[in-house]
Short mmCIF file of C-alpha atoms in Angstrom, two decimals:
data_model
loop_
_atom_site.label_atom_id
_atom_site.label_comp_id
_atom_site.label_asym_id
_atom_site.label_seq_id
_atom_site.Cartn_x
_atom_site.Cartn_y
_atom_site.Cartn_z
CA MET A 120 30.25 -42.63 12.02
CA ALA A 121 26.80 -43.15 10.62
CA ALA A 122 25.24 -42.11 13.91
CA SER A 123 27.25 -38.91 14.00
CA VAL A 124 26.23 -38.05 10.46
CA HIS A 125 22.57 -38.35 11.36
CA LEU A 126 22.88 -36.44 14.61
CA PHE A 127 24.71 -33.45 13.20
CA PRO A 128 21.92 -32.02 11.01
CA THR A 129 19.45 -32.65 13.85
CA CYS A 130 21.54 -30.55 16.23
CA VAL A 131 21.88 -27.84 13.62
CA CYS A 132 18.11 -27.78 13.13
CA LEU A 133 17.55 -27.49 16.86
CA VAL A 134 19.98 -24.62 17.16
CA LEU A 135 18.44 -22.79 14.24
CA LEU A 136 14.95 -23.19 15.65
CA CYS A 137 16.00 -21.89 19.03
CA ARG A 138 17.53 -18.81 17.44
CA LEU A 139 14.41 -17.79 15.53
CA PRO A 140 13.27 -14.30 16.56
CA ALA A 141 10.13 -14.08 18.70
CA ALA A 142 8.41 -12.07 15.96
CA VAL A 143 8.91 -14.95 13.48
CA CYS A 144 7.43 -17.44 15.94
CA SER A 145 4.48 -15.12 16.51
CA ARG A 146 3.80 -14.85 12.79
CA ARG A 147 3.85 -18.64 12.52
CA ASP A 148 1.14 -18.81 15.19
CA VAL A 149 -1.25 -17.03 12.79
CA LEU A 150 -2.76 -19.44 10.28
CA GLU A 151 -2.78 -18.16 6.67
CA LEU A 152 -5.98 -19.04 4.82
CA GLY A 153 -7.07 -18.55 1.23
CA ASP A 154 -9.76 -19.34 -1.32
CA ALA A 155 -8.56 -22.94 -1.77
CA ASP A 156 -8.36 -24.02 1.86
CA PHE A 157 -10.52 -21.68 3.98
CA ASP A 158 -13.55 -23.97 4.31
CA TYR A 159 -11.43 -27.08 4.83
CA LEU A 160 -9.15 -25.65 7.55
CA ALA A 161 -11.64 -23.37 9.32
CA THR A 162 -14.00 -26.24 10.14
CA GLU A 163 -11.27 -27.89 12.21
CA HIS A 164 -11.36 -25.18 14.89
CA GLU A 165 -14.06 -24.73 17.49
CA THR A 166 -13.32 -21.01 17.84
CA MET A 167 -11.22 -18.99 15.43
CA LEU A 168 -10.61 -15.26 14.97
CA VAL A 169 -9.96 -14.35 11.34
CA LYS A 170 -8.39 -11.11 10.16
CA PHE A 171 -9.31 -10.05 6.62
CA TYR A 172 -6.70 -7.55 5.47
CA ALA A 173 -4.85 -5.87 2.61
CA PRO A 174 -1.04 -5.57 2.71
CA TRP A 175 -1.13 -1.89 1.71
CA CYS A 176 -3.61 -0.90 4.46
CA GLY A 177 -2.05 1.30 7.17
CA HIS A 178 -4.49 0.16 9.87
CA CYS A 179 -3.69 -3.47 8.98
CA LYS A 180 0.04 -2.82 9.36
CA LYS A 181 -0.57 -1.27 12.78
CA LEU A 182 -2.70 -4.22 13.90
CA ALA A 183 -0.34 -6.93 12.60
CA PRO A 184 2.17 -7.12 15.52
CA GLU A 185 -0.62 -6.94 18.11
CA PHE A 186 -2.51 -9.71 16.31
CA ASP A 187 0.65 -11.85 16.13
CA ARG A 188 1.39 -11.46 19.84
CA ALA A 189 -2.20 -12.30 20.74
CA ALA A 190 -1.99 -15.43 18.57
CA THR A 191 1.03 -16.64 20.53
CA ARG A 192 -0.68 -16.09 23.89
CA LEU A 193 -3.88 -17.81 22.73
CA LYS A 194 -2.07 -20.76 21.17
CA GLY A 195 -3.79 -23.99 22.18
CA ASN A 196 -7.04 -22.24 23.13
CA VAL A 197 -8.18 -20.07 20.23
CA ARG A 198 -6.77 -20.15 16.71
CA LEU A 199 -6.02 -16.84 14.98
CA ALA A 200 -5.93 -16.71 11.19
CA LYS A 201 -5.65 -14.16 8.39
CA VAL A 202 -6.80 -13.82 4.80
CA ASP A 203 -5.12 -11.52 2.28
CA CYS A 204 -8.07 -10.03 0.41
CA THR A 205 -5.92 -8.76 -2.47
CA THR A 206 -5.19 -12.34 -3.52
CA HIS A 207 -8.19 -14.20 -2.05
CA SER A 208 -11.05 -11.90 -2.98
CA GLU A 209 -13.57 -14.74 -3.36
CA THR A 210 -13.41 -15.64 0.34
CA CYS A 211 -13.47 -12.01 1.45
CA GLY A 212 -16.46 -11.26 -0.76
CA ARG A 213 -18.32 -14.30 0.52
CA PHE A 214 -18.14 -12.97 4.09
CA GLY A 215 -19.08 -9.41 3.17
CA VAL A 216 -15.69 -7.82 3.77
CA SER A 217 -15.81 -4.23 2.54
CA GLY A 218 -13.07 -2.55 4.60
CA TYR A 219 -9.73 -3.42 6.14
CA PRO A 220 -8.97 -4.82 8.54
CA THR A 221 -12.18 -6.74 9.22
CA LEU A 222 -12.15 -9.25 12.09
CA LYS A 223 -14.71 -12.03 12.44
CA ILE A 224 -15.23 -14.86 14.91
CA PHE A 225 -15.83 -18.30 13.37
CA ARG A 226 -17.07 -21.45 15.09
CA TYR A 227 -16.31 -24.68 13.24
CA GLY A 228 -16.01 -22.72 10.00
CA ARG A 229 -19.27 -20.79 10.33
CA ASP A 230 -19.33 -17.00 10.59
CA SER A 231 -20.48 -16.59 14.20
CA ALA A 232 -20.15 -12.88 14.97
CA PRO A 233 -18.17 -9.77 14.10
CA TYR A 234 -15.26 -9.01 16.40
CA ASP A 235 -15.86 -5.61 18.00
CA GLY A 236 -13.34 -5.83 20.83
CA PRO A 237 -10.01 -4.10 21.48
CA ARG A 238 -7.18 -4.19 18.95
CA THR A 239 -4.24 -4.53 21.29
CA ALA A 240 -2.54 -7.85 22.02
CA GLU A 241 -3.79 -7.82 25.61
CA GLY A 242 -7.29 -6.77 24.56
CA ILE A 243 -7.57 -9.44 21.86
CA TYR A 244 -6.28 -12.04 24.31
CA GLN A 245 -8.77 -11.15 27.03
CA TYR A 246 -11.69 -10.83 24.61
CA MET A 247 -11.07 -14.12 22.80
CA LYS A 248 -10.32 -16.02 26.01
CA LYS A 249 -13.92 -15.31 26.98
CA GLN A 250 -15.06 -16.92 23.72
CA THR A 251 -13.86 -20.36 24.82
CA GLY A 252 -15.82 -22.75 27.00
CA PRO A 253 -19.51 -22.45 27.88
CA ASP A 254 -21.44 -19.17 27.79
CA SER A 255 -22.13 -19.58 31.51
CA VAL A 256 -20.22 -21.75 33.99
CA LEU A 257 -22.27 -24.15 36.11
CA LEU A 258 -21.56 -23.69 39.84
CA ARG A 259 -22.41 -26.62 42.11
CA THR A 260 -21.06 -25.57 45.51
CA LYS A 261 -20.41 -22.43 47.54
CA GLU A 262 -16.70 -23.09 47.02
CA ASP A 263 -17.31 -22.97 43.26
CA LEU A 264 -19.06 -19.63 43.67
CA GLN A 265 -16.26 -18.15 45.78
CA ALA A 266 -13.60 -19.30 43.33
CA PHE A 267 -15.51 -17.86 40.36
CA VAL A 268 -16.12 -14.38 41.81
CA ASN A 269 -12.59 -14.06 43.19
CA ASN A 270 -11.43 -12.76 39.82
CA TYR A 271 -9.76 -9.69 38.35
CA ASP A 272 -13.00 -8.83 36.49
CA ALA A 273 -16.62 -8.51 37.58
CA SER A 274 -18.87 -11.58 37.66
CA ILE A 275 -22.58 -12.08 36.93
CA VAL A 276 -24.09 -15.14 38.65
CA GLY A 277 -27.66 -16.38 38.18
CA VAL A 278 -29.16 -18.46 41.00
CA PHE A 279 -32.25 -20.49 40.11
CA SER A 280 -34.47 -23.13 41.68
CA GLY A 281 -34.14 -25.71 38.91
CA ALA A 282 -32.67 -26.53 35.51
CA ASP A 283 -35.95 -26.34 33.58
CA GLY A 284 -37.19 -22.85 34.44
CA SER A 285 -37.76 -20.11 31.87
CA ARG A 286 -35.69 -17.60 33.86
CA LEU A 287 -32.61 -19.79 33.62
CA ALA A 288 -33.16 -20.22 29.87
CA GLU A 289 -33.39 -16.46 29.42
CA PHE A 290 -30.27 -15.97 31.53
CA LEU A 291 -28.33 -18.42 29.37
CA ASN A 292 -29.52 -16.64 26.22
CA ALA A 293 -28.26 -13.35 27.63
CA ALA A 294 -24.94 -14.95 28.55
CA GLY A 295 -24.55 -16.19 24.98
CA LEU A 296 -25.04 -12.66 23.63
CA LEU A 297 -22.91 -10.84 26.22
CA ARG A 298 -20.13 -13.32 26.97
CA GLU A 299 -17.52 -11.33 25.06
CA GLN A 300 -17.95 -8.44 27.52
CA PHE A 301 -18.76 -10.08 30.85
CA ARG A 302 -18.23 -13.28 32.87
CA PHE A 303 -21.33 -15.41 33.53
CA ALA A 304 -22.05 -18.35 35.82
CA HIS A 305 -25.23 -19.99 37.12
CA SER A 306 -26.44 -22.44 39.72
CA THR A 307 -29.64 -24.43 40.27
CA ASP A 308 -29.12 -24.51 44.04
CA LEU A 309 -30.72 -21.59 45.89
CA GLN A 310 -28.51 -22.28 48.92
CA LEU A 311 -25.57 -20.69 47.09
CA ALA A 312 -27.12 -17.25 47.60
CA GLU A 313 -28.09 -17.71 51.25
CA ASP A 314 -24.81 -16.31 52.57
CA HIS A 315 -25.72 -13.05 50.82
CA GLY A 316 -29.18 -12.86 52.39
CA ILE A 317 -31.01 -14.03 49.25
CA HIS A 318 -33.50 -16.92 49.42
CA SER A 319 -35.19 -16.73 46.00
CA GLU A 320 -34.20 -16.76 42.35
CA CYS A 321 -32.02 -13.80 41.45
CA VAL A 322 -29.00 -12.55 39.54
CA LEU A 323 -25.98 -11.43 41.57
CA LEU A 324 -23.45 -8.95 40.20
CA PHE A 325 -20.11 -9.19 41.99
CA ARG A 326 -17.74 -6.29 41.40
CA PRO A 327 -14.02 -7.22 41.32
CA PRO A 328 -12.55 -7.80 44.81
CA ARG A 329 -9.59 -5.54 43.93
CA LEU A 330 -12.04 -2.60 43.69
CA SER A 331 -13.72 -3.24 47.04
CA ASN A 332 -14.28 -0.03 49.02
CA THR A 333 -16.35 1.53 51.82
CA PHE A 334 -18.34 3.88 49.58
CA GLU A 335 -20.51 1.27 47.81
CA ASP A 336 -21.53 -2.38 48.01
CA SER A 337 -19.44 -4.96 46.18
CA LEU A 338 -22.59 -6.99 45.46
CA VAL A 339 -25.68 -5.78 43.58
CA VAL A 340 -28.82 -7.95 43.33
CA PHE A 341 -31.15 -8.08 40.34
CA LYS A 342 -34.69 -9.27 41.18
CA ASP A 343 -36.76 -7.71 38.39
CA TYR A 344 -38.48 -9.59 35.58
CA LEU A 345 -35.65 -11.25 33.71
CA THR A 346 -35.27 -10.58 30.00
CA ILE A 347 -32.16 -10.16 27.88
CA GLY A 348 -32.85 -6.43 27.67
CA SER A 349 -33.51 -5.91 31.38
CA LEU A 350 -30.40 -7.87 32.35
CA ARG A 351 -28.29 -5.95 29.86
CA ARG A 352 -29.48 -2.64 31.32
CA PHE A 353 -28.87 -3.86 34.87
CA ILE A 354 -25.29 -4.84 34.05
CA ARG A 355 -24.66 -1.59 32.17
CA ASP A 356 -25.92 0.53 35.08
CA HIS A 357 -24.15 -1.30 37.90
CA ILE A 358 -21.06 -3.13 36.72
CA TYR A 359 -18.66 -0.20 36.91
CA GLY A 360 -19.75 1.27 40.23
CA LEU A 361 -18.83 4.72 41.47
CA CYS A 362 -15.26 4.81 40.17
CA PRO A 363 -14.16 2.04 37.77
CA HIS A 364 -10.69 1.26 36.50
CA MET A 365 -10.53 2.64 32.95
CA THR A 366 -8.36 0.68 30.52
CA LEU A 367 -7.61 0.86 26.81
CA GLU A 368 -10.20 -1.89 26.37
CA ASN A 369 -13.18 -0.33 28.20
CA ARG A 370 -12.56 3.40 27.68
CA ASP A 371 -15.05 3.73 24.82
CA ARG A 372 -17.84 2.24 26.94
CA LEU A 373 -17.05 4.59 29.82
CA ARG A 374 -16.84 7.68 27.63
CA VAL A 375 -20.44 7.54 26.46
CA ARG A 376 -21.03 9.81 29.49
CA ASP A 377 -19.26 12.87 30.84
CA LEU A 378 -16.22 11.39 32.58
CA LEU A 379 -13.64 12.59 35.10
CA THR A 380 -10.48 10.49 35.17
CA ALA A 381 -7.55 10.51 37.59
CA TYR A 382 -4.39 9.19 35.92
CA TYR A 383 -1.53 7.92 38.08
CA ASP A 384 0.87 4.98 38.54
CA LEU A 385 -1.84 2.37 38.93
CA ASP A 386 -1.09 -1.36 38.93
CA TYR A 387 -3.81 -3.71 40.16
CA HIS A 388 -1.78 -6.79 39.28
CA HIS A 389 1.09 -6.07 41.68
CA ASN A 390 0.00 -3.27 44.02
CA VAL A 391 -3.72 -3.30 44.82
CA ARG A 392 -3.42 -1.28 48.02
CA GLY A 393 -1.27 1.42 46.43
CA SER A 394 -3.54 1.61 43.39
CA ASN A 395 -6.57 2.19 45.61
CA TYR A 396 -4.91 4.98 47.61
CA TRP A 397 -5.79 7.76 45.14
CA ARG A 398 -8.94 6.00 43.96
CA ASN A 399 -10.37 6.16 47.48
CA ARG A 400 -9.73 9.90 47.56
CA VAL A 401 -11.48 10.36 44.22
CA MET A 402 -14.44 8.31 45.47
CA LYS A 403 -14.68 10.29 48.71
CA VAL A 404 -15.05 13.51 46.72
CA ALA A 405 -17.23 11.92 44.01
CA SER A 406 -19.74 10.71 46.60
CA LYS A 407 -20.49 14.37 47.42
CA TYR A 408 -21.39 15.19 43.80
CA GLY A 409 -23.70 12.30 42.95
CA GLY A 410 -26.63 12.77 40.59
CA ARG A 411 -25.08 15.70 38.70
CA GLY A 412 -24.37 13.91 35.43
CA LEU A 413 -20.63 13.35 35.86
CA THR A 414 -19.06 9.90 36.15
CA TYR A 415 -15.65 9.06 37.59
CA SER A 416 -12.77 6.69 36.87
CA VAL A 417 -9.08 6.02 37.50
CA ALA A 418 -6.49 4.88 34.97
CA ASN A 419 -2.85 3.93 34.66
CA LYS A 420 -1.02 7.03 33.47
CA LYS A 421 1.49 4.95 31.47
CA ASP A 422 -1.29 3.50 29.31
CA PHE A 423 -2.52 6.93 28.24
CA LEU A 424 0.66 9.05 27.92
CA SER A 425 0.18 9.99 24.26
CA GLU A 426 -3.50 10.76 24.80
CA LEU A 427 -2.73 12.97 27.81
CA GLU A 428 -0.20 14.92 25.78
CA ASP A 429 -2.20 15.21 22.56
CA ASP A 430 -5.67 15.74 24.02
CA PHE A 431 -4.91 17.62 27.23
CA GLY A 432 -1.43 19.12 26.81
CA LEU A 433 -0.08 17.21 29.83
CA GLY A 434 3.55 16.12 29.48
CA THR A 435 5.18 13.15 31.15
CA SER A 436 7.16 15.47 33.44
CA ASP A 437 4.03 17.23 34.74
CA GLY A 438 2.59 16.27 38.10
CA GLY A 439 5.30 13.88 39.30
CA GLU A 440 3.73 11.10 41.36
CA LEU A 441 0.50 13.04 41.84
CA PRO A 442 -2.50 12.15 39.65
CA PHE A 443 -3.46 14.07 36.53
CA VAL A 444 -7.17 14.87 36.60
CA THR A 445 -9.16 15.52 33.43
CA ILE A 446 -12.78 15.75 32.35
CA ARG A 447 -13.90 14.66 28.89
CA THR A 448 -17.56 15.22 28.08
CA ARG A 449 -19.56 13.07 25.67
CA LEU A 450 -19.53 16.08 23.29
CA GLY A 451 -15.74 16.04 23.28
CA HIS A 452 -15.12 19.06 25.52
CA LYS A 453 -11.94 18.68 27.59
CA TYR A 454 -10.87 20.21 30.90
CA THR A 455 -7.76 19.74 33.01
CA MET A 456 -7.19 20.31 36.71
CA ARG A 457 -4.17 22.63 36.91
CA GLU A 458 -3.94 22.66 40.69
CA GLU A 459 -2.00 19.81 42.29
CA PHE A 460 -4.11 16.95 43.63
CA THR A 461 -4.01 17.35 47.41
CA ARG A 462 -4.32 14.33 49.66
CA ASP A 463 -7.27 15.84 51.51
CA GLY A 464 -9.21 16.10 48.25
CA GLN A 465 -9.82 19.85 48.61
CA SER A 466 -8.21 20.70 45.26
CA LEU A 467 -10.45 18.18 43.49
CA GLU A 468 -13.52 19.67 45.17
CA ARG A 469 -12.53 23.16 43.97
CA PHE A 470 -12.05 21.79 40.47
CA LEU A 471 -15.50 20.19 40.49
CA ASP A 472 -17.14 23.31 41.93
CA ASP A 473 -15.67 25.36 39.07
CA TYR A 474 -16.74 22.75 36.52
CA PHE A 475 -20.36 22.60 37.64
CA ALA A 476 -20.47 26.42 37.93
CA GLY A 477 -19.25 26.77 34.33
CA ARG A 478 -16.10 28.65 35.35
CA LEU A 479 -13.58 26.29 33.72
CA LYS A 480 -12.00 27.12 30.39
CA ARG A 481 -12.03 24.30 27.87
CA TYR A 482 -8.68 22.95 26.77
CA VAL A 483 -8.04 23.07 23.04
CA LYS A 484 -4.74 22.35 21.35
CA SER A 485 -4.02 25.45 19.34
CA GLU A 486 -1.42 27.35 17.39
CA PRO A 487 -0.79 30.84 18.82
CA VAL A 488 -3.41 33.45 17.91
CA PRO A 489 -1.90 35.67 15.14
CA GLU A 490 -0.83 39.07 16.44
CA ARG A 491 -1.71 40.74 13.11
CA ASN A 492 -4.75 39.48 11.25
CA THR A 493 -5.83 42.32 8.98
CA ALA A 494 -5.67 40.69 5.55
CA ASP A 495 -8.82 39.85 3.56
CA VAL A 496 -8.30 36.18 4.43
CA LYS A 497 -8.23 35.82 8.21
CA MET A 498 -6.17 33.12 9.89
CA VAL A 499 -8.11 31.20 12.52
CA VAL A 500 -6.64 28.77 15.05
CA ALA A 501 -8.33 26.60 17.64
CA GLU A 502 -8.07 29.25 20.35
CA SER A 503 -9.87 31.86 18.26
CA PHE A 504 -12.34 29.59 16.45
CA ASP A 505 -15.46 30.35 18.51
CA ASP A 506 -14.83 34.09 18.70
CA VAL A 507 -14.22 34.58 14.98
CA VAL A 508 -16.23 31.89 13.21
CA ASN A 509 -19.37 32.01 15.34
CA ASP A 510 -19.90 35.73 14.73
CA PRO A 511 -23.72 36.09 14.72
CA ASP A 512 -23.58 39.03 12.30
CA LYS A 513 -21.72 37.37 9.42
CA ASP A 514 -21.81 34.38 7.14
CA VAL A 515 -18.43 32.68 7.13
CA LEU A 516 -16.59 30.89 4.34
CA ILE A 517 -13.91 28.61 5.76
CA GLN A 518 -11.10 26.76 4.03
CA PHE A 519 -9.44 23.94 5.95
CA TYR A 520 -5.92 23.32 4.73
CA SER A 521 -2.50 21.94 5.45
CA PRO A 522 0.72 23.70 4.38
CA SER A 523 1.99 20.44 2.86
CA CYS A 524 -1.12 19.80 0.74
CA PRO A 525 -0.46 20.45 -3.00
CA HIS A 526 -4.16 21.00 -3.70
CA CYS A 527 -4.24 23.63 -0.97
CA LYS A 528 -1.25 25.44 -2.48
CA LYS A 529 -2.94 25.47 -5.87
CA LEU A 530 -6.13 26.87 -4.38
CA GLU A 531 -4.46 29.62 -2.34
CA PRO A 532 -4.28 32.42 -5.00
CA VAL A 533 -7.83 31.69 -6.15
CA TYR A 534 -9.10 31.82 -2.59
CA ARG A 535 -7.30 35.10 -1.84
CA GLU A 536 -8.66 36.65 -5.03
CA LEU A 537 -12.15 35.59 -3.99
CA ALA A 538 -11.62 37.10 -0.55
CA HIS A 539 -10.62 40.43 -2.04
CA THR A 540 -13.74 40.45 -4.21
CA VAL A 541 -16.45 39.39 -1.77
CA THR A 542 -15.14 40.46 1.65
CA PRO A 543 -17.97 42.99 2.05
CA LEU A 544 -20.43 40.08 1.82
CA PHE A 545 -18.61 37.29 3.64
CA CYS A 546 -16.12 36.88 6.42
CA ILE A 547 -13.40 34.95 4.57
CA LEU A 548 -11.33 32.67 6.78
CA THR A 549 -8.60 30.12 6.35
CA ILE A 550 -7.89 27.60 9.07
CA LEU A 551 -4.53 25.94 9.50
CA LEU A 552 -4.79 22.26 10.26
CA ILE A 553 -1.98 20.73 12.28
CA LYS A 554 -2.29 16.95 11.99
CA TYR A 555 -5.69 15.98 13.44
CA PHE A 556 -6.13 18.70 16.05
CA ILE A 557 -9.12 20.12 14.18
CA LYS A 558 -11.15 17.51 16.06
CA SER A 559 -10.45 19.22 19.36
CA PHE A 560 -12.22 22.45 18.55
CA LEU A 561 -14.64 21.99 15.66
CA PRO A 562 -18.33 21.61 16.53
CA SER A 563 -19.64 18.10 16.05
CA GLU A 564 -21.52 18.73 12.80
CA PRO A 565 -18.57 20.20 10.87
CA GLN A 566 -16.43 17.36 12.22
CA ASN A 567 -18.70 14.87 10.52
CA LEU A 568 -18.66 16.82 7.26
CA LEU A 569 -14.93 17.48 7.15
CA VAL A 570 -13.65 14.44 5.31
CA ASP A 571 -10.43 15.78 3.77
CA LEU A 572 -8.28 18.86 3.40
CA LYS A 573 -10.09 19.93 0.23
CA CYS A 574 -13.19 20.88 2.20
CA ILE A 575 -14.69 24.38 2.29
CA LEU A 576 -17.61 25.17 4.60
CA ILE A 577 -20.04 28.07 4.67
CA ILE A 578 -21.47 28.68 8.12
CA SER A 579 -24.66 30.76 8.08
CA PRO A 580 -25.75 32.09 11.49
CA GLU A 581 -29.30 32.84 10.29
CA SER A 582 -30.17 29.38 9.04
CA GLN A 583 -27.62 27.53 11.19
CA ARG A 584 -26.77 25.49 8.12
CA LEU A 585 -23.49 24.22 6.78
CA LEU A 586 -22.99 24.34 3.02
CA VAL A 587 -20.19 22.03 1.98
CA GLY A 588 -17.88 22.32 -1.01
CA ASN A 589 -16.16 19.08 -1.97
CA GLY A 590 -13.12 20.69 -3.55
CA LYS A 591 -14.33 20.54 -7.19
CA ASN A 592 -14.85 23.46 -9.56
CA ARG A 593 -12.89 25.80 -7.33
CA LYS A 594 -12.41 28.42 -10.03
CA ASN A 595 -16.14 29.00 -10.13
#
C-alpha cells in the first residue's frame, strides 16, 4: 500500500507535465532575470542572448513568441533570457537600454555586443548558433575542408603557411567581428588549397553548393593585402554572386542596391533542383544586363506573401505556379512585371528593357483619384501626389490625416477656413492616409519628417524646402 501511495502522485505529475502546452514549455526555456540575480546568473553562461523589454510594448509582444521558440531550439547551446525593465530598471539602465525591445549578447555575464540580427525564431536560431564555438574552425585535412564547405550557407576559409603569421592573426580578428554573419574556417597547411589551383596563402570564398550554376564560379579567391576592412569588402562584393537566395534574414542587406526579385515556390531544403529551375532562367537573362546597376535574387513566395500584397498589389491567386517578378530600388521605387514569366526568358528581357529605358510606371498603393476635386481643399491620393503636389508654380500646404484621428477631426474646420482665406496664395491640400501606405509614394525627405498624423508640411518649389508644423498652435 505504501508503495502505491508514493507512486500515484508521481504518475500524476508525469501526466501533467506531458500535457503542458508547447507554448508554456517554450516560455520556461527563457530565463527571467532581474536586479537581484542578473550578475549572479548571467556569469554562468558562456553565451547568452538577453531581451530587455516592457510588457506594454507592442514590438515586444510581437517578438515574444518568436523569442520563446528560438529559446527552445537553442536549448543546451545558447541560453536566452529576458529582463522586464518596468520592474528592474537598475539593470536596464546599467546596460544603456533606452528603447524596447533591446537585445544584447552576453559572454560570461559581460556585455559582448548588441544583437542586430533577425527577429524571427528561425533567424534568431541561425544567428545565435553562429555565436557558439570558435570564431574560426581549424581545418587539418582536405576531408575537413570538404565537410566544412558542404553547407547550406557560404563559407570563408583562410589558408596560411603557419600558425604564427600576421595574416592569420588578421584573419582571426576579422572572423571574430563578422562571425554572426558568415562562417569562417582556417588551416595552416597550404596543401588544402592545392586542389583548387592555389599554392600560396589566400582566402577562399565558397558559395553554397545548392546555388552552384554554370553562369559563375562557385569559388572566389582573395589574394590582396589582408586587413579586416579589405576582407569585409571582398566578402560583401562576392558572397551573394549573380543571383542569391533572398530570405527574411538577409533581405535588408540585399536591398541596399536596386534589386530584382523572382518569387516562386522555392525550397532549397527539400527540392534543390526544382528551386534552381526558375533561378537559372533569371540568371541567364541577368547575365545579359551586367554592369547596369541592377542586382538580382530569388525568394520563396510563401515567405513574402504579405509584402507582395501590401507593397506590390500582388495577391496570392495571381501568377499561379509562375514566378512574380518585382524591382525595388534603394530609393523605394517599386515596379512589377505584369506579363507572365515565360520559360524562354523573353518576357523578363522585355521587362528589363522597359525598366532601363524608363518606360515602366511605378507601382504605388493608392485610393482612387477623386472624380470631382474642385473645393478649396484638394484631396490628394498616392496616384495623384506627384502631379498635384510637385506643381512648380505653387507653394503647397499639406495636411496628412486619418479619418479616425480625433485631432484631425478637430482641425478640419480650421483647415478649411484657412483654405478659403488663402487659396489665392497657396495650393491647399489634404492627404488621406490609409494605414502606412504614405511610405509608398512620399519622397524620402518628407518621409523622414512625417512622424505622426498631426503633421503639416509646406513644400516650396523655389527653395525646395520643407517647412514642418508639429501640430501645435493650429488656430494661428
